XYZ file of C-alpha atoms in Angstrom:
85
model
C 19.677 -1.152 36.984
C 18.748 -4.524 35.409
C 15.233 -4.351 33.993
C 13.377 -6.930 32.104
C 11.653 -5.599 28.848
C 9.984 -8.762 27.358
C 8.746 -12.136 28.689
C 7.137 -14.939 26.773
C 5.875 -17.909 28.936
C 7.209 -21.096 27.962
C 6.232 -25.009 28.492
C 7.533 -26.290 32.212
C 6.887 -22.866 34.138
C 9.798 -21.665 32.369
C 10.290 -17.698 31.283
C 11.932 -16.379 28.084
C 13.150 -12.990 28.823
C 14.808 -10.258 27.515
C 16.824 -7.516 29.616
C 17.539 -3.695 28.923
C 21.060 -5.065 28.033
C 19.659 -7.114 25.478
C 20.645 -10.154 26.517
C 18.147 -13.455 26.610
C 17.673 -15.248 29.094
C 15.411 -18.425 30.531
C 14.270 -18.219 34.385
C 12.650 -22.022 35.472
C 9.722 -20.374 37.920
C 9.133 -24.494 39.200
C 11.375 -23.782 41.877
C 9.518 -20.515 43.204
C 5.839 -22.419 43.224
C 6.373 -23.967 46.047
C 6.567 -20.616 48.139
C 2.987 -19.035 48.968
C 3.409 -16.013 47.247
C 3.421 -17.828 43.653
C 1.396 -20.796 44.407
C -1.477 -19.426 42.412
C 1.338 -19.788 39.567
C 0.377 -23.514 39.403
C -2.401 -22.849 37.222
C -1.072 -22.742 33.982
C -3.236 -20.086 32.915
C -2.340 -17.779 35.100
C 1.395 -18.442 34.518
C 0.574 -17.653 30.869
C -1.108 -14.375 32.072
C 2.850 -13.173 32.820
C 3.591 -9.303 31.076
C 5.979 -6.848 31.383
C 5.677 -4.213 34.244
C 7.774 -1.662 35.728
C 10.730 -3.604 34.652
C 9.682 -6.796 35.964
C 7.410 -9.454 35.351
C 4.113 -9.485 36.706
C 0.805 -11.738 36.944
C -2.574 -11.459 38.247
C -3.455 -11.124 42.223
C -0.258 -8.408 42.475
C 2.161 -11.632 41.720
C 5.460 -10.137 40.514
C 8.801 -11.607 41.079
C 12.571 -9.173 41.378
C 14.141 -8.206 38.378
C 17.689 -9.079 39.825
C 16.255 -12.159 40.947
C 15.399 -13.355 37.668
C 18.441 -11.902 35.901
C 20.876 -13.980 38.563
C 18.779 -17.074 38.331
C 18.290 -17.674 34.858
C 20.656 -19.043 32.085
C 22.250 -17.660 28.799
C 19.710 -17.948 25.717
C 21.703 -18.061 22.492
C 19.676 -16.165 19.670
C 19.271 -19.161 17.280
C 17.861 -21.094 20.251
C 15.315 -18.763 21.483
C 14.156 -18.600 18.163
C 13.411 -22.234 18.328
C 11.792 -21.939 21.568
């Protein structure tokens, strides 16, 4: 089961995560604001607000988005890049 362990919030809605199989990864969230459920993700302070829960990440108001979701939509984050990032 794919579970995320850490998430950093990044310029441009995007996510820096890492998985349980170490891997990192970056998930662009612009895509998702447009649907109800993360609208209150426009405010850049609440996308900040994003932490690690029960494998996922989560936000205020209950906001949380699929683990498997954000593993299959997000691209390959070579190490020396993410340290850049």
């Amino acid at each position: 089961m794919i579970e995320v362990t850490s998430v950093s919030p990044q310029e441009e809605y995007k996510l820096l995560l890492t998985f349980n199989t170490g891997e990192m990864r970056c998930f662009d969230m612009k895509p998702y604001l447009q649907y109800p459920v993360f609208r209150d993700l426009k405010n850049i302070i609440i996308f900040k607000k994003a932490k690690v829960q029960y494998g996922t990440v989560t936000w205020p108001n209950e906001i949380d988005i699929a683990p498997e979701t954000l593993y299959g939509e997000s691209f390959d984050v070579p190490a020396l890049t993410a340290a850049s990032i």
